[in-house]
CSV table of C-alpha atoms and ligand atoms in Angstrom, one decimal:
chain,number,residue,atom,x,y,z
G,1426,MET,CA,0.0,0.0,0.0
G,1427,PRO,CA,1.2,3.5,-0.7
G,1428,GLN,CA,3.2,5.7,1.5
G,1429,ALA,CA,0.5,8.3,2.3
G,1430,THR,CA,1.2,10.1,5.5
G,1431,PRO,CA,0.5,13.7,6.4
G,1432,ALA,CA,4.1,14.4,5.4
G,1433,GLY,CA,3.4,13.3,1.8
G,1434,TRP,CA,2.6,10.6,-0.8
G,1435,THR,CA,4.9,8.8,-3.3
G,1436,ASN,CA,4.0,6.1,-5.8
G,1437,TRP,CA,5.5,2.6,-6.0
G,1438,ALA,CA,8.0,3.6,-8.7
G,1439,GLY,CA,9.1,6.7,-6.8
G,1440,ASN,CA,8.6,9.0,-9.8
G,1441,GLN,CA,5.5,10.8,-8.5
G,1442,SER,CA,4.8,12.5,-5.2
G,1443,ALA,CA,2.4,14.9,-3.6
G,1444,ARG,CA,2.0,17.0,-0.4
G,1445,PRO,CA,-1.7,16.9,0.3
G,1446,SER,CA,-3.2,19.4,2.8
G,1447,ARG,CA,-5.0,16.5,4.5
G,1448,VAL,CA,-4.9,12.7,4.5
G,1449,VAL,CA,-8.2,11.0,5.4
G,1450,THR,CA,-9.2,7.3,5.8
G,1451,PRO,CA,-13.0,7.1,5.7
G,1452,ALA,CA,-14.4,3.8,6.9
G,1453,SER,CA,-17.9,4.0,5.4
G,1454,THR,CA,-19.7,5.6,2.5
G,1455,ALA,CA,-21.2,8.0,5.0
G,1456,GLU,CA,-17.8,9.1,6.2
G,1457,LEU,CA,-16.6,9.4,2.6
G,1458,THR,CA,-19.6,11.6,1.8
G,1459,GLU,CA,-18.6,13.9,4.7
G,1460,VAL,CA,-15.0,14.1,3.4
G,1461,VAL,CA,-16.2,15.1,-0.1
G,1462,ARG,CA,-18.7,17.7,1.3
G,1463,ARG,CA,-16.2,19.3,3.6
G,1464,ALA,CA,-13.5,19.6,0.9
G,1465,ALA,CA,-16.0,21.1,-1.5
G,1466,GLU,CA,-17.0,23.7,1.2
G,1467,GLU,CA,-13.3,24.5,1.8
G,1468,GLY,CA,-12.6,24.8,-1.9
G,1469,ARG,CA,-10.0,22.0,-1.8
G,1470,THR,CA,-9.7,19.2,-4.4
G,1471,VAL,CA,-10.2,15.5,-3.5
G,1472,LYS,CA,-8.2,12.6,-4.7
G,1473,ALA,CA,-8.7,8.9,-3.8
G,1474,VAL,CA,-5.6,6.8,-4.2
G,1475,GLY,CA,-5.2,3.1,-4.5
G,1476,SER,CA,-1.9,1.3,-4.0
G,1477,GLY,CA,0.2,3.9,-5.8
G,1478,HIS,CA,1.1,1.5,-8.6
G,1479,SER,CA,0.4,4.0,-11.4
G,1480,PHE,CA,3.5,5.5,-13.1
G,1481,THR,CA,1.7,8.6,-14.2
G,1482,ALA,CA,0.6,11.4,-11.9
G,1483,ILE,CA,-3.0,10.2,-12.2
G,1484,ALA,CA,-3.3,9.5,-8.5
G,1485,SER,CA,-1.6,12.7,-7.4
G,1486,ALA,CA,-3.7,14.7,-4.8
G,1487,GLY,CA,-1.5,17.8,-5.3
G,1488,ASP,CA,-2.2,20.0,-2.3
G,1489,GLY,CA,-5.8,18.8,-1.9
G,1490,VAL,CA,-7.4,16.1,0.3
G,1491,LEU,CA,-6.0,12.6,-0.2
G,1492,VAL,CA,-8.4,9.8,0.5
G,1493,ARG,CA,-6.6,6.6,1.6
G,1494,PRO,CA,-8.2,3.3,0.6
G,1495,HIS,CA,-7.6,1.4,3.9
G,1496,GLY,CA,-11.0,2.0,5.5
G,1497,LEU,CA,-13.1,0.8,2.6
G,1498,THR,CA,-12.2,-2.8,2.4
G,1499,ALA,CA,-15.3,-4.6,3.6
G,1500,VAL,CA,-16.9,-7.5,1.7
G,1501,HIS,CA,-20.5,-6.4,1.3
G,1502,GLU,CA,-22.1,-9.3,-0.5
G,1503,LEU,CA,-21.3,-12.6,-2.2
G,1504,ASP,CA,-24.2,-13.7,-4.4
G,1505,ARG,CA,-23.6,-17.1,-5.8
G,1506,GLU,CA,-26.8,-17.2,-7.7
G,1507,ALA,CA,-26.1,-14.0,-9.5
G,1508,GLY,CA,-22.4,-14.8,-9.8
G,1509,THR,CA,-21.3,-11.5,-8.2
G,1510,VAL,CA,-19.2,-10.2,-5.3
G,1511,THR,CA,-19.5,-6.7,-3.9
G,1512,VAL,CA,-16.5,-5.3,-2.1
G,1513,GLY,CA,-15.3,-2.0,-0.7
G,1514,SER,CA,-13.3,0.0,-3.3
G,1515,GLY,CA,-10.1,-0.1,-1.3
G,1516,LEU,CA,-9.8,-3.8,-1.0
G,1517,PRO,CA,-6.5,-5.0,-2.6
G,1518,LEU,CA,-6.9,-7.5,-5.5
G,1519,SER,CA,-4.9,-10.0,-3.3
G,1520,GLY,CA,-7.7,-9.9,-0.7
G,1521,LEU,CA,-10.4,-10.3,-3.3
G,1522,ASN,CA,-8.6,-13.3,-4.9
G,1523,ARG,CA,-8.2,-15.0,-1.5
G,1524,LEU,CA,-11.8,-14.5,-0.4
G,1525,LEU,CA,-13.1,-15.7,-3.8
G,1526,ALA,CA,-10.8,-18.8,-3.7
G,1527,ALA,CA,-12.1,-19.6,-0.2
G,1528,ALA,CA,-15.7,-19.5,-1.6
G,1529,GLY,CA,-14.7,-21.6,-4.7
G,1530,LEU,CA,-15.0,-18.6,-7.0
G,1531,SER,CA,-12.7,-16.5,-9.2
G,1532,LEU,CA,-12.3,-13.5,-11.4
G,1533,THR,CA,-12.1,-14.4,-15.1
G,1534,ASN,CA,-8.9,-12.6,-16.0
G,1535,MET,CA,-6.4,-10.3,-14.4
G,1536,GLY,CA,-3.0,-8.6,-14.8
G,1537,ASP,CA,0.5,-9.4,-13.7
G,1538,ILE,CA,0.2,-8.4,-10.0
G,1539,GLU,CA,-2.5,-8.4,-7.3
G,1540,VAL,CA,-1.4,-5.5,-5.0
G,1541,GLN,CA,-3.6,-2.8,-6.5
G,1542,THR,CA,-6.9,-1.9,-4.9
G,1543,VAL,CA,-10.0,-2.8,-6.9
G,1544,ALA,CA,-10.9,0.8,-7.6
G,1545,GLY,CA,-7.3,1.8,-8.4
G,1546,ALA,CA,-6.9,-1.1,-10.8
G,1547,THR,CA,-10.2,-0.6,-12.6
G,1548,SER,CA,-9.9,3.2,-12.8
G,1549,THR,CA,-7.0,3.1,-15.2
G,1550,GLY,CA,-8.1,0.0,-17.2
G,1551,THR,CA,-5.7,-2.6,-15.7
G,1552,HIS,CA,-5.7,-5.7,-17.9
G,1553,GLY,CA,-4.0,-9.0,-18.4
G,1554,THR,CA,-4.0,-10.9,-21.6
G,1555,GLY,CA,-7.0,-12.7,-23.1
G,1556,ARG,CA,-8.5,-14.0,-26.2
G,1557,ASP,CA,-12.1,-13.8,-24.9
G,1558,SER,CA,-11.9,-12.0,-21.6
G,1559,GLY,CA,-11.0,-8.3,-21.1
G,1560,SER,CA,-9.8,-6.0,-18.3
G,1561,LEU,CA,-10.8,-5.9,-14.7
G,1562,ALA,CA,-13.1,-2.9,-15.4
G,1563,ALA,CA,-14.9,-5.0,-18.0
G,1564,GLN,CA,-15.7,-7.5,-15.3
G,1565,ILE,CA,-17.6,-4.8,-13.2
G,1566,ARG,CA,-21.4,-5.4,-13.0
G,1567,ALA,CA,-22.3,-2.4,-10.7
G,1568,LEU,CA,-20.7,0.2,-8.5
G,1569,GLU,CA,-21.4,2.8,-5.9
G,1570,ILE,CA,-19.9,6.3,-6.3
G,1571,VAL,CA,-19.8,9.5,-4.2
G,1572,LEU,CA,-20.2,12.5,-6.5
G,1573,ALA,CA,-18.9,16.1,-6.1
G,1574,ASP,CA,-22.2,17.3,-4.6
G,1575,GLY,CA,-21.9,14.6,-1.9
G,1576,SER,CA,-24.7,12.5,-3.3
G,1577,VAL,CA,-24.3,8.7,-3.5
G,1578,ARG,CA,-25.2,6.9,-6.7
G,1579,GLN,CA,-25.7,3.2,-7.3
G,1580,CYS,CA,-24.9,2.5,-10.9
G,1581,SER,CA,-25.4,-0.5,-13.2
G,1582,PRO,CA,-26.5,-1.0,-16.8
G,1583,THR,CA,-30.1,-0.4,-15.5
G,1584,GLU,CA,-29.5,2.3,-12.9
G,1585,HIS,CA,-27.8,5.6,-13.8
G,1586,ALA,CA,-26.5,3.7,-16.8
G,1587,GLU,CA,-24.6,6.6,-18.3
G,1588,LEU,CA,-22.7,7.1,-15.0
G,1589,PHE,CA,-22.0,3.4,-15.0
G,1590,GLU,CA,-20.5,3.6,-18.5
G,1591,GLY,CA,-18.1,6.3,-17.5
G,1592,ALA,CA,-17.3,5.3,-13.9
G,1593,ARG,CA,-16.3,1.7,-14.6
G,1594,LEU,CA,-13.1,3.1,-16.0
G,1595,GLY,CA,-13.3,6.7,-14.7
G,1596,LEU,CA,-9.7,7.8,-14.1
G,1597,GLY,CA,-10.8,9.0,-10.7
G,1598,ALA,CA,-12.3,11.9,-12.6
G,1599,LEU,CA,-16.0,11.5,-11.9
G,1600,GLY,CA,-16.2,10.9,-8.1
G,1601,VAL,CA,-14.9,8.5,-5.4
G,1602,VAL,CA,-16.0,5.0,-6.0
G,1603,SER,CA,-17.0,3.4,-2.6
G,1604,ALA,CA,-17.9,-0.1,-3.7
G,1605,ILE,CA,-17.6,-2.3,-6.7
G,1606,THR,CA,-19.6,-5.4,-7.8
G,1607,PHE,CA,-17.6,-7.8,-10.0
G,1608,GLY,CA,-19.0,-10.7,-12.1
G,1609,VAL,CA,-17.3,-13.9,-10.8
G,1610,GLU,CA,-17.3,-17.6,-11.9
G,1611,PRO,CA,-16.6,-20.9,-10.3
G,1612,SER,CA,-12.9,-21.1,-9.5
G,1613,PHE,CA,-10.8,-22.8,-12.2
G,1614,LEU,CA,-7.4,-24.1,-12.9
G,1615,LEU,CA,-5.0,-22.8,-15.5
G,1616,THR,CA,-2.1,-24.7,-17.0
G,1617,ALA,CA,0.7,-22.4,-17.8
G,1618,HIS,CA,3.2,-23.4,-20.6
G,1619,GLU,CA,6.2,-21.2,-20.8
G,1620,LYS,CA,8.5,-21.7,-23.7
G,1621,PRO,CA,11.5,-19.8,-25.1
G,1622,MET,CA,11.2,-19.0,-28.8
G,1623,SER,CA,12.9,-16.7,-31.3
G,1624,PHE,CA,11.4,-13.3,-32.2
G,1625,GLY,CA,10.8,-14.4,-35.8
G,1626,GLU,CA,9.0,-17.6,-34.7
G,1627,VAL,CA,6.7,-15.7,-32.3
G,1628,LEU,CA,5.8,-13.1,-34.8
G,1629,ALA,CA,5.2,-15.6,-37.6
G,1630,GLY,CA,2.8,-17.6,-35.3
G,1631,PHE,CA,1.4,-14.7,-33.3
G,1632,ASP,CA,-2.1,-14.8,-34.8
G,1633,ASP,CA,-2.4,-18.5,-34.3
G,1634,PHE,CA,-1.0,-18.4,-30.8
G,1635,ALA,CA,-3.4,-15.7,-29.8
G,1636,ALA,CA,-6.3,-17.5,-31.4
G,1637,VAL,CA,-5.6,-21.0,-30.0
G,1638,ASN,CA,-4.8,-20.1,-26.5
G,1639,GLU,CA,-7.1,-18.4,-23.9
G,1640,HIS,CA,-4.3,-16.3,-22.6
G,1641,PHE,CA,-1.2,-15.8,-24.8
G,1642,GLU,CA,1.6,-13.3,-24.0
G,1643,PHE,CA,5.3,-13.0,-24.7
G,1644,TYR,CA,8.4,-11.1,-23.6
G,1645,TRP,CA,11.0,-10.0,-26.0
G,1646,PHE,CA,14.5,-9.3,-24.7
G,1647,PRO,CA,15.9,-6.2,-26.5
G,1648,HIS,CA,19.4,-6.7,-28.0
G,1649,THR,CA,18.6,-10.3,-28.6
G,1650,ASP,CA,16.4,-12.5,-30.9
G,1651,ARG,CA,15.0,-14.2,-27.8
G,1652,CYS,CA,11.5,-14.3,-26.5
G,1653,SER,CA,9.7,-16.1,-23.6
G,1654,THR,CA,6.2,-17.1,-24.5
G,1655,LYS,CA,3.4,-17.9,-22.1
G,1656,ARG,CA,0.2,-19.8,-22.8
G,1657,ASN,CA,-2.4,-20.1,-20.1
G,1658,ASN,CA,-5.3,-22.4,-20.7
G,1659,ARG,CA,-8.1,-23.8,-18.5
G,1660,SER,CA,-7.5,-27.3,-17.2
G,1661,GLN,CA,-9.6,-30.0,-15.7
G,1662,GLY,CA,-6.6,-30.7,-13.3
G,1663,PRO,CA,-5.2,-32.1,-11.3
G,1664,ALA,CA,-3.4,-29.1,-9.9
G,1665,ALA,CA,0.4,-29.4,-10.4
G,1666,PRO,CA,1.8,-26.2,-8.9
G,1667,LEU,CA,5.5,-25.4,-9.1
G,1668,SER,CA,7.3,-26.8,-6.1
G,1669,GLY,CA,8.0,-24.2,-3.4
G,1670,PHE,CA,11.7,-24.3,-4.3
G,1671,LYS,CA,11.1,-24.0,-8.0
G,1672,ALA,CA,8.6,-21.2,-7.6
G,1673,TRP,CA,11.1,-19.4,-5.3
G,1674,LEU,CA,14.0,-20.0,-7.7
G,1675,ASP,CA,12.2,-18.8,-10.8
G,1676,ASP,CA,9.8,-16.1,-9.6
G,1677,GLU,CA,11.6,-14.8,-6.5
G,1678,PHE,CA,15.3,-15.5,-7.0
G,1679,LEU,CA,15.8,-15.4,-10.8
G,1680,ALA,CA,13.0,-13.0,-11.8
G,1681,ASN,CA,13.5,-10.6,-8.9
G,1682,THR,CA,16.8,-11.0,-6.9
G,1683,VAL,CA,19.1,-12.0,-9.8
G,1684,PHE,CA,17.4,-9.8,-12.3
G,1685,GLY,CA,17.5,-6.8,-9.9
G,1686,GLY,CA,21.2,-7.4,-9.4
G,1687,LEU,CA,21.8,-7.6,-13.2
G,1688,CYS,CA,19.9,-4.3,-13.6
G,1689,GLN,CA,22.1,-2.7,-11.0
G,1690,VAL,CA,25.2,-3.8,-13.0
G,1691,GLY,CA,23.6,-2.5,-16.2
G,1692,LEU,CA,23.0,0.9,-14.5
G,1693,ARG,CA,26.7,1.2,-13.7
G,1694,LEU,CA,28.0,-0.5,-16.9
G,1695,PRO,CA,25.5,0.3,-19.6
G,1696,GLN,CA,27.8,-1.3,-22.3
G,1697,ALA,CA,27.3,-4.6,-20.5
G,1698,VAL,CA,23.5,-4.6,-21.0
G,1699,PRO,CA,23.3,-6.4,-24.3
G,1700,THR,CA,25.4,-9.2,-22.9
G,1701,ILE,CA,23.3,-9.3,-19.8
G,1702,ALA,CA,20.2,-9.5,-22.0
G,1703,GLN,CA,21.7,-12.4,-23.9
G,1704,VAL,CA,22.4,-14.3,-20.7
G,1705,ALA,CA,19.0,-13.5,-19.2
G,1706,GLY,CA,17.2,-14.6,-22.4
G,1707,ARG,CA,19.2,-17.8,-22.5
G,1708,ALA,CA,18.6,-18.6,-18.8
G,1709,LEU,CA,14.9,-19.0,-19.5
G,1710,SER,CA,13.8,-22.6,-19.6
G,1711,GLU,CA,10.6,-24.3,-20.7
G,1712,ARG,CA,8.2,-25.1,-17.8
G,1713,THR,CA,4.6,-26.2,-17.3
G,1714,PHE,CA,2.5,-26.0,-14.2
G,1715,THR,CA,-1.2,-26.0,-13.2
G,1716,ASP,CA,-2.6,-23.9,-10.4
G,1717,LEU,CA,-5.6,-21.8,-9.4
G,1718,ALA,CA,-6.1,-19.0,-12.0
G,1719,TYR,CA,-5.0,-16.0,-9.9
G,1720,LYS,CA,-1.8,-17.8,-8.9
G,1721,VAL,CA,-1.0,-18.3,-12.6
G,1722,PHE,CA,-2.0,-14.9,-13.7
G,1723,THR,CA,0.0,-13.0,-11.1
G,1724,SER,CA,3.6,-13.0,-9.7
G,1725,PRO,CA,5.6,-10.8,-7.4
G,1726,ARG,CA,7.4,-7.8,-9.0
G,1727,LYS,CA,10.1,-6.5,-6.7
G,1728,VAL,CA,12.6,-4.9,-9.1
G,1729,ARG,CA,11.5,-1.2,-9.4
G,1730,PHE,CA,11.0,0.2,-12.9
G,1731,VAL,CA,9.1,2.7,-14.9
G,1732,GLU,CA,6.9,1.7,-17.8
G,1733,MET,CA,5.1,2.9,-20.9
G,1734,GLU,CA,2.4,0.8,-22.5
G,1735,TYR,CA,0.5,1.4,-25.7
G,1736,ALA,CA,-2.6,-0.4,-27.0
G,1737,VAL,CA,-2.4,-0.7,-30.8
G,1738,PRO,CA,-5.0,-2.2,-33.2
G,1739,ARG,CA,-4.6,-5.9,-33.4
G,1740,GLU,CA,-3.9,-5.8,-37.2
G,1741,ALA,CA,-1.0,-3.4,-36.7
G,1742,ALA,CA,0.7,-5.4,-34.0
G,1743,THR,CA,3.3,-7.4,-35.9
G,1744,THR,CA,4.3,-4.4,-38.0
G,1745,VAL,CA,4.7,-2.3,-34.9
G,1746,LEU,CA,6.8,-5.0,-33.2
G,1747,ARG,CA,9.1,-5.4,-36.2
G,1748,GLU,CA,9.6,-1.6,-36.3
G,1749,LEU,CA,10.2,-1.6,-32.5
G,1750,LYS,CA,13.0,-4.2,-32.9
G,1751,ALA,CA,14.5,-2.3,-35.8
G,1752,LEU,CA,14.4,0.9,-33.7
G,1753,VAL,CA,16.2,-0.7,-30.8
G,1754,GLU,CA,18.8,-2.2,-33.2
G,1755,ARG,CA,19.5,1.2,-34.8
G,1756,SER,CA,19.8,3.0,-31.5
G,1757,ARG,CA,22.5,3.3,-28.9
G,1758,TRP,CA,20.0,2.5,-26.1
G,1759,ARG,CA,20.9,-0.2,-23.5
G,1760,ILE,CA,17.6,-1.8,-22.4
G,1761,SER,CA,17.8,-4.3,-19.6
G,1762,PHE,CA,14.0,-4.9,-19.3
G,1763,PRO,CA,12.1,-7.2,-21.7
G,1764,VAL,CA,9.2,-5.8,-23.8
G,1765,GLU,CA,5.9,-7.4,-22.8
G,1766,VAL,CA,3.2,-8.1,-25.4
G,1767,ARG,CA,-0.4,-9.1,-24.5
G,1768,THR,CA,-3.8,-9.1,-26.2
G,1769,ALA,CA,-7.4,-8.1,-25.4
G,1770,PRO,CA,-10.7,-8.5,-27.3
G,1771,ALA,CA,-12.6,-5.3,-28.1
G,1772,ASP,CA,-14.8,-4.1,-25.3
G,1773,ASP,CA,-17.5,-1.3,-24.9
G,1774,LEU,CA,-16.0,0.8,-22.0
G,1775,TRP,CA,-15.7,4.4,-23.1
G,1776,LEU,CA,-12.1,5.0,-22.0
G,1777,SER,CA,-10.9,1.4,-22.2
G,1778,THR,CA,-7.7,1.1,-24.2
G,1779,ALA,CA,-9.5,-1.8,-26.0
G,1780,SER,CA,-12.7,0.2,-26.6
G,1781,GLY,CA,-14.3,-0.9,-29.8
G,1782,ARG,CA,-11.2,-2.6,-31.3
G,1783,ASP,CA,-9.3,-5.9,-30.8
G,1784,THR,CA,-6.1,-4.9,-29.2
G,1785,VAL,CA,-2.5,-5.8,-28.7
G,1786,TYR,CA,-0.6,-4.2,-25.8
G,1787,ILE,CA,3.1,-3.4,-26.1
G,1788,ALA,CA,4.9,-2.4,-22.9
G,1789,VAL,CA,8.4,-1.0,-22.6
G,1790,HIS,CA,10.2,-0.6,-19.2
G,1791,LEU,CA,13.3,1.0,-17.8
G,1792,TYR,CA,15.0,0.0,-14.6
G,1793,ARG,CA,14.4,2.8,-12.1
G,1794,GLY,CA,17.1,5.4,-12.3
G,1795,THR,CA,18.2,4.5,-15.9
G,1796,ALA,CA,18.6,7.6,-18.1
G,1797,GLU,CA,15.8,7.6,-20.7
G,1798,ARG,CA,17.9,8.8,-23.7
G,1799,GLY,CA,14.9,8.9,-25.9
G,1800,TYR,CA,13.7,5.3,-25.6
G,1801,PHE,CA,10.2,6.1,-24.4
G,1802,THR,CA,10.0,9.1,-26.7
G,1803,GLU,CA,10.8,7.1,-29.8
G,1804,VAL,CA,8.6,4.2,-28.9
G,1805,GLU,CA,5.7,6.6,-28.2
G,1806,ARG,CA,6.3,8.2,-31.7
G,1807,LEU,CA,6.0,4.7,-33.2
G,1808,MET,CA,2.9,3.8,-31.2
G,1809,THR,CA,1.1,7.0,-32.0
G,1810,ALA,CA,1.8,6.6,-35.7
G,1811,HIS,CA,-0.4,3.5,-35.4
G,1812,GLU,CA,-3.2,5.2,-33.5
G,1813,GLY,CA,-1.9,3.8,-30.2
G,1814,ARG,CA,-3.8,4.4,-27.0
G,1815,PRO,CA,-1.6,4.9,-23.9
G,1816,HIS,CA,-2.4,3.0,-20.6
G,1817,TRP,CA,-3.8,5.7,-18.3
G,1818,GLY,CA,-1.5,4.6,-15.5
G,1819,LYS,CA,1.7,4.2,-17.4
G,1820,LEU,CA,4.0,7.0,-18.7
G,1821,HIS,CA,3.0,8.9,-21.8
G,1822,THR,CA,2.9,12.5,-23.1
G,1823,ARG,CA,-0.5,12.5,-24.9
G,1824,ASP,CA,-3.0,15.3,-24.3
G,1825,ALA,CA,-6.8,15.6,-24.7
G,1826,ALA,CA,-6.7,16.6,-28.4
G,1827,TYR,CA,-4.8,13.4,-29.3
G,1828,LEU,CA,-6.8,11.2,-27.0
G,1829,ALA,CA,-10.1,12.6,-28.4
G,1830,SER,CA,-8.9,11.4,-31.8
G,1831,VAL,CA,-8.3,7.8,-30.8
G,1832,TYR,CA,-11.3,7.2,-28.4
G,1833,PRO,CA,-14.7,7.3,-30.2
G,1834,HIS,CA,-16.5,7.9,-26.8
G,1835,PHE,CA,-14.0,10.5,-25.5
G,1836,GLY,CA,-16.6,13.3,-25.9
G,1837,ASP,CA,-19.2,11.3,-24.0
G,1838,PHE,CA,-16.9,10.9,-21.1
G,1839,THR,CA,-15.9,14.6,-20.9
G,1840,ALA,CA,-19.6,15.7,-21.2
G,1841,LEU,CA,-20.4,13.4,-18.3
G,1842,ARG,CA,-17.5,14.9,-16.3
G,1843,ASP,CA,-18.8,18.4,-17.0
G,1844,GLN,CA,-22.2,17.3,-15.7
G,1845,VAL,CA,-21.1,15.5,-12.5
G,1846,ASP,CA,-18.0,17.5,-11.6
G,1847,PRO,CA,-18.3,21.0,-13.2
G,1848,GLY,CA,-16.1,22.5,-10.5
G,1849,ARG,CA,-13.3,19.8,-10.9
G,1850,LEU,CA,-13.4,18.8,-7.3
G,1851,PHE,CA,-11.7,15.6,-8.4
G,1852,GLY,CA,-9.3,17.3,-10.8
G,1853,ASN,CA,-5.5,17.3,-10.9
G,1854,ASP,CA,-2.7,18.3,-13.3
G,1855,TYR,CA,-2.8,14.9,-15.1
G,1856,LEU,CA,-6.5,15.0,-15.7
G,1857,ARG,CA,-6.2,18.5,-17.0
G,1858,ARG,CA,-3.7,17.3,-19.5
G,1859,VAL,CA,-5.6,14.2,-20.7
G,1860,LEU,CA,-9.2,15.3,-20.4
G,1861,GLY,CA,-8.9,19.1,-20.8
G,1862,GLU,CA,-9.7,21.9,-18.4
E,2651,FAD,C1,4.8,-3.7,-10.8
E,2651,FAD,C2,3.6,-3.2,-11.5
E,2651,FAD,C3,2.9,-4.1,-12.3
E,2651,FAD,C4,1.8,-3.7,-13.1
E,2651,FAD,N1,1.1,-4.6,-13.9
E,2651,FAD,C5,0.1,-4.2,-14.6
E,2651,FAD,C6,-0.6,-5.2,-15.5
E,2651,FAD,O1,-0.3,-6.3,-15.5
E,2651,FAD,N2,-1.6,-4.7,-16.3
E,2651,FAD,C7,-2.0,-3.4,-16.3
E,2651,FAD,O2,-2.9,-3.0,-17.0
E,2651,FAD,N3,-1.4,-2.5,-15.4
E,2651,FAD,C8,-0.4,-2.9,-14.6
E,2651,FAD,N4,0.2,-2.0,-13.8
E,2651,FAD,C9,-0.4,-0.6,-13.7
E,2651,FAD,C10,-1.4,-0.6,-12.5
E,2651,FAD,O3,-2.2,-1.8,-12.5
E,2651,FAD,C11,-2.3,0.6,-12.7
E,2651,FAD,O4,-1.6,1.8,-12.7
E,2651,FAD,C12,-3.4,0.7,-11.5
E,2651,FAD,O5,-4.2,1.7,-11.8
E,2651,FAD,C13,-2.7,0.8,-10.1
E,2651,FAD,O6,-3.7,0.6,-9.2
E,2651,FAD,P1,-3.5,1.3,-7.7
E,2651,FAD,O7,-4.4,0.6,-6.8
E,2651,FAD,O8,-2.1,1.3,-7.3
E,2651,FAD,O9,-4.1,2.7,-8.0
E,2651,FAD,P2,-3.4,4.2,-8.0
E,2651,FAD,O10,-2.3,4.1,-9.0
E,2651,FAD,O11,-3.1,4.6,-6.6
E,2651,FAD,O12,-4.6,5.0,-8.6
E,2651,FAD,C14,-5.0,4.9,-9.9
E,2651,FAD,C15,-6.2,5.7,-10.2
E,2651,FAD,O13,-7.3,5.2,-9.5
E,2651,FAD,C16,-8.0,6.2,-8.9
E,2651,FAD,N5,-8.7,5.7,-7.7
E,2651,FAD,C17,-8.2,4.9,-6.7
E,2651,FAD,N6,-9.2,4.7,-5.8
E,2651,FAD,C18,-10.3,5.3,-6.3
E,2651,FAD,C19,-11.6,5.3,-5.8
E,2651,FAD,N7,-12.0,4.8,-4.7
E,2651,FAD,N8,-12.5,6.0,-6.5
E,2651,FAD,C20,-12.2,6.6,-7.7
E,2651,FAD,N9,-10.9,6.6,-8.2
E,2651,FAD,C21,-10.0,5.9,-7.5
E,2651,FAD,C22,-6.9,7.2,-8.6
E,2651,FAD,O14,-7.4,8.5,-8.3
E,2651,FAD,C23,-6.1,7.1,-9.8
E,2651,FAD,O15,-6.8,7.9,-10.8
E,2651,FAD,C24,1.3,-2.4,-13.0
E,2651,FAD,C25,2.0,-1.4,-12.2
E,2651,FAD,C26,3.1,-1.8,-11.5
E,2651,FAD,C27,3.9,-0.9,-10.6
């Protein structure tokens, strides 16, 4: 959870900070309403934060009132018949996963980690990879939100439907979400098959891999021809998790401790990075395991980095990836972090990066403290040349004019914002840039 104290707030990556005038931890919707009313009376802005895992300043409270998530973590209702669970907006995904598992239930899809709060994750469109299933926000069935005038709205496709459309993935711009209802399903096992392949092989087979597997993704190691592919598919079992030692060796020791050490070396000796990448790429071995879905989807990320991720139209993906590889090869950059590639089906959320189009996500990372030297700038130029949409929580430089041109429902969202928050009680510098004044 983030480091929000009266002395200040910083995000996980350490690249964003704020000095709010007040830090509050409401423990009920009624208390949250009071927080919002008082701030409005005092002319202060309000910003709810999650776990601080966004790289952009989207969660920055500036000098306004910062709402911590820790008091809003209750489980309100688990309705097996309807296949839904309703929880407080500040509950971390890890808590949700465990409570669902104990009840024999599961989310359908999720991203790489489970430390974000449910409202924090959904507000920026956090996603994993999927052929048929989309982001966490796409799994929302209803929500409760406190608006700028202090009113509380229950929203669903049949109640305040327009607010529901916007607030499922609302960038924290429409109000403070107090509770979220997710659609859930009986818990299931996934078999993960991880296999090293060459860049050429992966790109040649990409359409097939993405069509045949329920969840396909791959990592490409810059300065090499090597990729690590991952296919996750539902399994009838039995469960065959990695042994405690193997899980520690691969996911804790190699992926975090050793990788973090190599990144440190790369920071001091940038010329060694291509060799490190070759070694890291070669160290990957094929492995298969079967476990509960959330344990396969997520893993710990301890090495601190900054990230940019763009969603490009599915049909442009292999072209963009080839251009990205050529860009890295032409450059003098030294990139120690792999590029992550995932997919999502088109969805209908107004500000979802997959809104209205089948999507491929391409994410680039830099070890925290690495000089940028134009890597993100050039990658962003490439992505925007293909109508890329930036992840709302990951670094980018786009503004409202650009975003309006790549989101068909952008105007619907800003009109709704004008209606429910005309005074910009929930505004901050980031929202001014991406949504306009
Ligand atoms: C190590 C790491 C791994 C990641 N992996 C993935 C991944 O696999 N897939 C992916 O898509 N992204 C990923 N991300 C990005 C991350 O999931 C998003 O940035 C997410 O929004 C962070 O959630 P959070 O709880 O930390 O929210 P914060 O970053 O604290 O806040 C995000 C937004 O949510 C708003 N918000 C929070 N609570 C409320 C509320 N109650 N009501 C209204 N608005 C609210 C904030 O105001 C802000 O606008 C990763 C980030 C890191 C650091």
